[in-house]
mmCIF file with all atom_site columns, C-alpha atoms in Angstrom:
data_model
loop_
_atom_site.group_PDB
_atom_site.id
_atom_site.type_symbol
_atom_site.label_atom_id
_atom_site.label_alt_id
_atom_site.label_comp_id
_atom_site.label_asym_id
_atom_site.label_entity_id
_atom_site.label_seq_id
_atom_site.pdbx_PDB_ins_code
_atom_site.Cartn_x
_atom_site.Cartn_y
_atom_site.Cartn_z
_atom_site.occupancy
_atom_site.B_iso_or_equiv
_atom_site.pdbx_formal_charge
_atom_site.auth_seq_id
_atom_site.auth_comp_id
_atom_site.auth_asym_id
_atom_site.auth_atom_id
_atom_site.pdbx_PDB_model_num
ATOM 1   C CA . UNK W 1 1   ? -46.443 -1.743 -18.063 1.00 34.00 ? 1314 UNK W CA 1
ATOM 2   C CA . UNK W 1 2   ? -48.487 0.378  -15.607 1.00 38.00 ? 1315 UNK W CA 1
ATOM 3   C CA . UNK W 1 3   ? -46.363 3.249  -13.911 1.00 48.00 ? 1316 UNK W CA 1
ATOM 4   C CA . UNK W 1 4   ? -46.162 1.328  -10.658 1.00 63.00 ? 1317 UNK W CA 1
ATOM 5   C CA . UNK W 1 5   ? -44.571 -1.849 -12.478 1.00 72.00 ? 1318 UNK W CA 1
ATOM 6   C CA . UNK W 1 6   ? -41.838 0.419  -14.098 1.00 85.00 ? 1319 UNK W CA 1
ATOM 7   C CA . UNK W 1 7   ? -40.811 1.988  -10.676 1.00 91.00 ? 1320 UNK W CA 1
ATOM 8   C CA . UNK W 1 8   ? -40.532 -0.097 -6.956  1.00 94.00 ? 1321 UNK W CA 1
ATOM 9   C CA . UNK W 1 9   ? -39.090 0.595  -3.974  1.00 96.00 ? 1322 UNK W CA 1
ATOM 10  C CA . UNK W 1 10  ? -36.808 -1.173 -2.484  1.00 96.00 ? 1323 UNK W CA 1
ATOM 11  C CA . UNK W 1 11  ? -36.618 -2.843 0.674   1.00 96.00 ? 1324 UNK W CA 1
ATOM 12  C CA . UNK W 1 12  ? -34.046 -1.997 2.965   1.00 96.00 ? 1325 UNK W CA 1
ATOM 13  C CA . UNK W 1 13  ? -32.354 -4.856 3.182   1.00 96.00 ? 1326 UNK W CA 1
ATOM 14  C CA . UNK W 1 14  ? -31.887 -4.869 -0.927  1.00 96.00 ? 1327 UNK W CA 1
ATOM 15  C CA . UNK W 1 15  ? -30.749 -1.731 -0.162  1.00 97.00 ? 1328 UNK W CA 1
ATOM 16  C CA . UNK W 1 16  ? -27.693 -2.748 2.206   1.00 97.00 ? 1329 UNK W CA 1
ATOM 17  C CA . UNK W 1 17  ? -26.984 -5.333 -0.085  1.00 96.00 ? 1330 UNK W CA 1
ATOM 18  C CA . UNK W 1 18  ? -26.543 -3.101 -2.906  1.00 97.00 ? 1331 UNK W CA 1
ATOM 19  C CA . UNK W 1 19  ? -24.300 -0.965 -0.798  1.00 97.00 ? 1332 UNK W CA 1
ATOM 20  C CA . UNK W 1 20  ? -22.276 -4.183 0.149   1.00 95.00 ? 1333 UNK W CA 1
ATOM 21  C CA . UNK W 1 21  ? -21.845 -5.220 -3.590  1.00 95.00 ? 1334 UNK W CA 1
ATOM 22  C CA . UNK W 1 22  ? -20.422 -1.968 -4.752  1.00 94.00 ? 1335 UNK W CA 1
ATOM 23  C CA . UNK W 1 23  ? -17.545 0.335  -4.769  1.00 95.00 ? 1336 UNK W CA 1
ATOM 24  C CA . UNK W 1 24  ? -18.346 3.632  -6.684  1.00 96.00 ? 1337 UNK W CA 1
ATOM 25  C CA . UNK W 1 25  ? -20.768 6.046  -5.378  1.00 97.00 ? 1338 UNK W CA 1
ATOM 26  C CA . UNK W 1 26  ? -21.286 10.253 -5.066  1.00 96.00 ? 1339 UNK W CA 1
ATOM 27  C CA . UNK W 1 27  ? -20.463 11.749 -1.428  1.00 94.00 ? 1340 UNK W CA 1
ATOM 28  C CA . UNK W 1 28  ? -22.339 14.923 -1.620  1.00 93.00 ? 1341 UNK W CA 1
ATOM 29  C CA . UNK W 1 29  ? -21.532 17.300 1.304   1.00 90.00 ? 1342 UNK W CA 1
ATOM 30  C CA . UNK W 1 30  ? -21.879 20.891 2.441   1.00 85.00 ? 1343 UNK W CA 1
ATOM 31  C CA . UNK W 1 31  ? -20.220 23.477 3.579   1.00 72.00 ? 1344 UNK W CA 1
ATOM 32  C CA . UNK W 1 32  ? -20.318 27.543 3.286   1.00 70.00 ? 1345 UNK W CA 1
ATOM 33  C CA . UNK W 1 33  ? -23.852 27.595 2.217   1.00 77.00 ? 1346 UNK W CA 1
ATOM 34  C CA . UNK W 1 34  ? -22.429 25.290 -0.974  1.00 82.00 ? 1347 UNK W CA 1
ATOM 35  C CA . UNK W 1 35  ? -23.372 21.659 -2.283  1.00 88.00 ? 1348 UNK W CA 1
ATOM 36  C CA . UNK W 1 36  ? -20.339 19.668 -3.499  1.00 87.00 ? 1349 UNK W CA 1
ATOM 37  C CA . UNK W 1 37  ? -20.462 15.919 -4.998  1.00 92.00 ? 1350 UNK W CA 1
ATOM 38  C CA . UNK W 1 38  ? -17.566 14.332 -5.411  1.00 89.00 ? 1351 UNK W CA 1
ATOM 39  C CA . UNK W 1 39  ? -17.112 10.753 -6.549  1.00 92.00 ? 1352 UNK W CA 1
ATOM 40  C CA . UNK W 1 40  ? -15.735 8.060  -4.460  1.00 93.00 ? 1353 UNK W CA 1
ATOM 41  C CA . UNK W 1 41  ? -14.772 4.154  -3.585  1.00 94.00 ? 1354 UNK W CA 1
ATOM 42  C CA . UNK W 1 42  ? -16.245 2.817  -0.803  1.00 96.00 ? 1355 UNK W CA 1
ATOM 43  C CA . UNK W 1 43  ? -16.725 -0.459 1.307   1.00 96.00 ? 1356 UNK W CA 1
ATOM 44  C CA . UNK W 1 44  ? -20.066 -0.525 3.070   1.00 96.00 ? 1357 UNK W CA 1
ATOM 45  C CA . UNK W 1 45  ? -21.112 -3.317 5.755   1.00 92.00 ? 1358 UNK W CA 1
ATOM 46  C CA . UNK W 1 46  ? -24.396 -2.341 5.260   1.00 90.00 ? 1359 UNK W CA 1
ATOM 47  C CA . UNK W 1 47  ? -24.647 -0.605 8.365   1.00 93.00 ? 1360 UNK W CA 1
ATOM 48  C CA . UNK W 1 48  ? -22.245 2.150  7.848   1.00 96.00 ? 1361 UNK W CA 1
ATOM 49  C CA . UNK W 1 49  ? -20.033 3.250  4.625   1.00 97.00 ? 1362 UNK W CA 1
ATOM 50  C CA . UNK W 1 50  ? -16.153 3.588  4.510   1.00 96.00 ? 1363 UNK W CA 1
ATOM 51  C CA . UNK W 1 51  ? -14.198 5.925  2.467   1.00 94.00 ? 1364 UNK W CA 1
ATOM 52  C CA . UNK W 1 52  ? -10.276 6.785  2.114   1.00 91.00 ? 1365 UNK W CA 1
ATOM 53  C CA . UNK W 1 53  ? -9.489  11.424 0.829   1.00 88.00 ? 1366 UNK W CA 1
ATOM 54  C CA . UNK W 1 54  ? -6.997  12.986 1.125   1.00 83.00 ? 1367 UNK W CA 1
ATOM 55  C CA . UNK W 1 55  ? -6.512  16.500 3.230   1.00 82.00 ? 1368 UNK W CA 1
ATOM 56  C CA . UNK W 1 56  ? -8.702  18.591 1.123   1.00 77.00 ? 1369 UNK W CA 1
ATOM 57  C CA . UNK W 1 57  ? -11.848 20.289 0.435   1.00 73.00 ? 1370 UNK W CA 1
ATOM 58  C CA . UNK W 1 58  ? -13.849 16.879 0.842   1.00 76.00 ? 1371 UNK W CA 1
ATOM 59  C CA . UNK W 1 59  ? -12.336 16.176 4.240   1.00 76.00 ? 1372 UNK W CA 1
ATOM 60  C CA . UNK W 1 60  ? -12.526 19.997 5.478   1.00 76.00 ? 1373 UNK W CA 1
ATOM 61  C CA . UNK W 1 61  ? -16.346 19.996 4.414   1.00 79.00 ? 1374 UNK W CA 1
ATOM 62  C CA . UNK W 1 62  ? -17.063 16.638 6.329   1.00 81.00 ? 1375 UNK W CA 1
ATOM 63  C CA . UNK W 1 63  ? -15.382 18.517 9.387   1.00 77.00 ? 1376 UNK W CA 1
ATOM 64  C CA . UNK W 1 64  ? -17.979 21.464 9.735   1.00 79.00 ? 1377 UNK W CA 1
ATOM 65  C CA . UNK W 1 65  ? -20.950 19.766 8.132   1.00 85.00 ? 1378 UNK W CA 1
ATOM 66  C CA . UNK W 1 66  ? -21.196 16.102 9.215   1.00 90.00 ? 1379 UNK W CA 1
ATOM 67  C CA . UNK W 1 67  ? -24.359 15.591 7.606   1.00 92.00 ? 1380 UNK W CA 1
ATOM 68  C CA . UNK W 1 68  ? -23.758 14.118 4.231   1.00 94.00 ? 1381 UNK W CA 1
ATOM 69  C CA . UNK W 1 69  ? -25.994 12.131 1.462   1.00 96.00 ? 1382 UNK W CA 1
ATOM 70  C CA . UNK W 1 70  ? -24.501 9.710  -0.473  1.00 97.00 ? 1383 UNK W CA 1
ATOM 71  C CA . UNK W 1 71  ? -25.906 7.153  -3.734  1.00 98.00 ? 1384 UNK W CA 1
ATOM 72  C CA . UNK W 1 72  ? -24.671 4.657  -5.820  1.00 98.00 ? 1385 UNK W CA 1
ATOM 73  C CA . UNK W 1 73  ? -26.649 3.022  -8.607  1.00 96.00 ? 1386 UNK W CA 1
ATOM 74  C CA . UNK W 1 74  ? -26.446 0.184  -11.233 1.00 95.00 ? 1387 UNK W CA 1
ATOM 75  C CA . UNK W 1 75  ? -28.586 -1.617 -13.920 1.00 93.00 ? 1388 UNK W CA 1
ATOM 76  C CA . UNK W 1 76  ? -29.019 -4.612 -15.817 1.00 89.00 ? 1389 UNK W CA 1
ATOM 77  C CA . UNK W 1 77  ? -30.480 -5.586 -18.994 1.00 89.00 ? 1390 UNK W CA 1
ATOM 78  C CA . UNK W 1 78  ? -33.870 -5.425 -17.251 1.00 90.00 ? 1391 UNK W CA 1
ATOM 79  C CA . UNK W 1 79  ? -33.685 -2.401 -14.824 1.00 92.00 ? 1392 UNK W CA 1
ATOM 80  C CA . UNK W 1 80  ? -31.628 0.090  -12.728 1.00 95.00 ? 1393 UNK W CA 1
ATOM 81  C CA . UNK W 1 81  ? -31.653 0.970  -9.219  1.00 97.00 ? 1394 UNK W CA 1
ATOM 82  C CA . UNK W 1 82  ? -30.636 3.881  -7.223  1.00 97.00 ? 1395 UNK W CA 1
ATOM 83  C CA . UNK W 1 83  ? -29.877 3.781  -3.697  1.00 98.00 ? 1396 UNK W CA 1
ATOM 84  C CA . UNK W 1 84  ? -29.913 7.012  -1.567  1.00 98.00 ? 1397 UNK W CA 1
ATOM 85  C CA . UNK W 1 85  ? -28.240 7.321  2.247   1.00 98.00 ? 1398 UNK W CA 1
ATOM 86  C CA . UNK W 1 86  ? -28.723 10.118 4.336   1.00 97.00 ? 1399 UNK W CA 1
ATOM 87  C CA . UNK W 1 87  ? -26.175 9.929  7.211   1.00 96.00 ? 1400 UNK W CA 1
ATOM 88  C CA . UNK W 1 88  ? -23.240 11.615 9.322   1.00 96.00 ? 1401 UNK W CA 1
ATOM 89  C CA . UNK W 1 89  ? -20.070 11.268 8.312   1.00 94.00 ? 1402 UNK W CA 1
ATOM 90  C CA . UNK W 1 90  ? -16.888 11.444 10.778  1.00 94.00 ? 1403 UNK W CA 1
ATOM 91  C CA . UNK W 1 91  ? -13.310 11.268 10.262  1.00 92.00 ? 1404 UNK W CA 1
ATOM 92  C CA . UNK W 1 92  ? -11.256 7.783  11.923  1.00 92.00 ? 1405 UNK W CA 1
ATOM 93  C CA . UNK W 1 93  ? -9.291  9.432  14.411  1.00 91.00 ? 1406 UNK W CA 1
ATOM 94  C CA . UNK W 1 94  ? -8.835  6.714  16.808  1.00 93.00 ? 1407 UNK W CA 1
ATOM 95  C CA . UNK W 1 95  ? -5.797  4.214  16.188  1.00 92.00 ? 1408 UNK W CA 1
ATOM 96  C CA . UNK W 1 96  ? -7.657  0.948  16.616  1.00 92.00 ? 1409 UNK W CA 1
ATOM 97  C CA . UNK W 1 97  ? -10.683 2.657  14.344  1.00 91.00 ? 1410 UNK W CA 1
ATOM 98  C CA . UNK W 1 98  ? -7.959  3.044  11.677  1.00 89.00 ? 1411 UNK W CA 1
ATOM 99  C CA . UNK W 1 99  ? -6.126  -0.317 11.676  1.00 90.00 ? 1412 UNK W CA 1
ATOM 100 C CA . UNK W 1 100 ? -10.149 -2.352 11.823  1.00 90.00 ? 1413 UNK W CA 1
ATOM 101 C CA . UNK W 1 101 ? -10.201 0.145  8.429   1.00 90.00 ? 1414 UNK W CA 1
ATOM 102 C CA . UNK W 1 102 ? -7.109  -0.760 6.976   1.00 87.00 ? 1415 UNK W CA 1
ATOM 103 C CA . UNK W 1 103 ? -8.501  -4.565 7.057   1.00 88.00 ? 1416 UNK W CA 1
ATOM 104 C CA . UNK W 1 104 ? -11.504 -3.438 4.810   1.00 87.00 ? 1417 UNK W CA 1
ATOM 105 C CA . UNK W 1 105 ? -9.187  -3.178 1.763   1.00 79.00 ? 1418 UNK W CA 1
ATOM 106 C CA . UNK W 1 106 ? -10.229 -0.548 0.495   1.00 87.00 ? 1419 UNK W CA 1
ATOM 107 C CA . UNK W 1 107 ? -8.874  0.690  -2.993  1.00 83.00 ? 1420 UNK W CA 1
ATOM 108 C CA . UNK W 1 108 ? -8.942  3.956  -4.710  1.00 84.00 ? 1421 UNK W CA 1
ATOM 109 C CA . UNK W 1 109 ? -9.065  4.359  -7.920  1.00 84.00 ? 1422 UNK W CA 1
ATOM 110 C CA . UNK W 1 110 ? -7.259  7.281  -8.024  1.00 82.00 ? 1423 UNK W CA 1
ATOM 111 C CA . UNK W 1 111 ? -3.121  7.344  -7.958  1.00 82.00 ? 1424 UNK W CA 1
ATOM 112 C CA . UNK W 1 112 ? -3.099  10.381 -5.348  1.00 83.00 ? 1425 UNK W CA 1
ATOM 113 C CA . UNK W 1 113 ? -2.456  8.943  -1.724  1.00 83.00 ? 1426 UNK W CA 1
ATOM 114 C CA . UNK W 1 114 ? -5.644  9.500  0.484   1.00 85.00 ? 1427 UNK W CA 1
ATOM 115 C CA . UNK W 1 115 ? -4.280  8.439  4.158   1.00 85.00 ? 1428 UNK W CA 1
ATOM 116 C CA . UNK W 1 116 ? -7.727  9.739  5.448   1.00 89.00 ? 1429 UNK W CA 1
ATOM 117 C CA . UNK W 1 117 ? -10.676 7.160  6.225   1.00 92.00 ? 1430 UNK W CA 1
ATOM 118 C CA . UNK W 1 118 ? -14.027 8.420  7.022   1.00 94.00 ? 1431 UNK W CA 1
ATOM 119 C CA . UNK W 1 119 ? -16.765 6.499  8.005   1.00 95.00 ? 1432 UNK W CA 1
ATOM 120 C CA . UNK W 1 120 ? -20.522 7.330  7.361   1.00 96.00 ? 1433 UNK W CA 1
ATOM 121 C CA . UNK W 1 121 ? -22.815 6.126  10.016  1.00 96.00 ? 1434 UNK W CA 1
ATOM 122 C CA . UNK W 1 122 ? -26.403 5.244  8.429   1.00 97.00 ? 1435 UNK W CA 1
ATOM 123 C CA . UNK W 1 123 ? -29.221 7.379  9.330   1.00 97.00 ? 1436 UNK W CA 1
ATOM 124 C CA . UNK W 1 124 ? -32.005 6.967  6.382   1.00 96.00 ? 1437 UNK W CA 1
ATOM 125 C CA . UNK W 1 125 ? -31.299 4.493  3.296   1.00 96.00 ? 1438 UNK W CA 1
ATOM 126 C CA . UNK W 1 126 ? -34.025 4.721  0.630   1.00 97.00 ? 1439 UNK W CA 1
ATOM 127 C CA . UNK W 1 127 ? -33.962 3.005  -3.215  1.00 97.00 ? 1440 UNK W CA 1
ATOM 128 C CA . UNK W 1 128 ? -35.851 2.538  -6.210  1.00 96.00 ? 1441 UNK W CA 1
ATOM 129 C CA . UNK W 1 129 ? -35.720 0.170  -9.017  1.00 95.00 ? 1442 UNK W CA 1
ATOM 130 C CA . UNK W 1 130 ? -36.456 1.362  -12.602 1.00 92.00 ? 1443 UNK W CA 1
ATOM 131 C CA . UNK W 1 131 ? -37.771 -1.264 -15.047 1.00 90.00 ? 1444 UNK W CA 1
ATOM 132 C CA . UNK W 1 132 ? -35.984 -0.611 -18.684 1.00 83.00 ? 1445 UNK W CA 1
ATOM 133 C CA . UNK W 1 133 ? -37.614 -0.266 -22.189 1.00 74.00 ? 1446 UNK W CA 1
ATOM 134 C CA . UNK W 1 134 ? -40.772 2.272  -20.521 1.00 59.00 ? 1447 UNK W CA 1
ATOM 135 C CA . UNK W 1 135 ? -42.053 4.985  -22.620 1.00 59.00 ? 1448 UNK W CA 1
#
């Protein structure tokens, strides 16, 4: 395998449908000069990326610093992917914003309540495929 058949990038649309099929990824944020990543569920149209916190350092971070990255990943006996979002991040203040959330079904895996959506608007989605078994 050559290097450029163990790594490939990935189309956007693969990358949207990756983001469609999961439900785990890494919010990372900023705020005070300080990186934070904090694991999360998600639903994502493929246009945009929904996520349900709590009041908290996570949803005070979003607040000052909407700019946010966020990635998920996966693999298979053959490969694994990564898929990277750069976007802007805003907190569903609006009633009728919050009740077209509370049809996504979101779940949390955590048992704290998080009453909280925010919804990441898609600015830059990048992703890379990693062929398995390389050196």
């Amino acid at each position: 395998m050559t290097s450029s058949d163990e790594v490939e990038s990935l189309a956007p649309e693969e990358c949207r449908e990756l983001l469609r099929a999961g439900n785990l990824g890494r919010l990372a944020a900023t705020a005070a000069g300080e990186i934070d990543i904090f694991p999360v569920n998600y639903v994502s149209d493929g246009t945009s990326i929904l996520i349900r916190t709590a009041a908290g350092t996570k949803l005070l971070e979003l607040t000052i610093h909407e700019a946010v990255a966020f990635e998920i990943d996966g693999h298979d006996a053959d490969a694994a992917w990564s898929v990277i979002v750069h976007g802007r991040a805003r907190q569903l203040e609006q009633r009728a914003d919050i009740e077209a959330a509370e049809v996504a079904a979101l779940e949390s895996w955590m048992p704290t309540p998080k009453d909280r959506y925010v919804r990441i608007e898609i600015d830059r989605l990048t992703g890379l495929r990693f062929r398995m078994g390389g050196r």
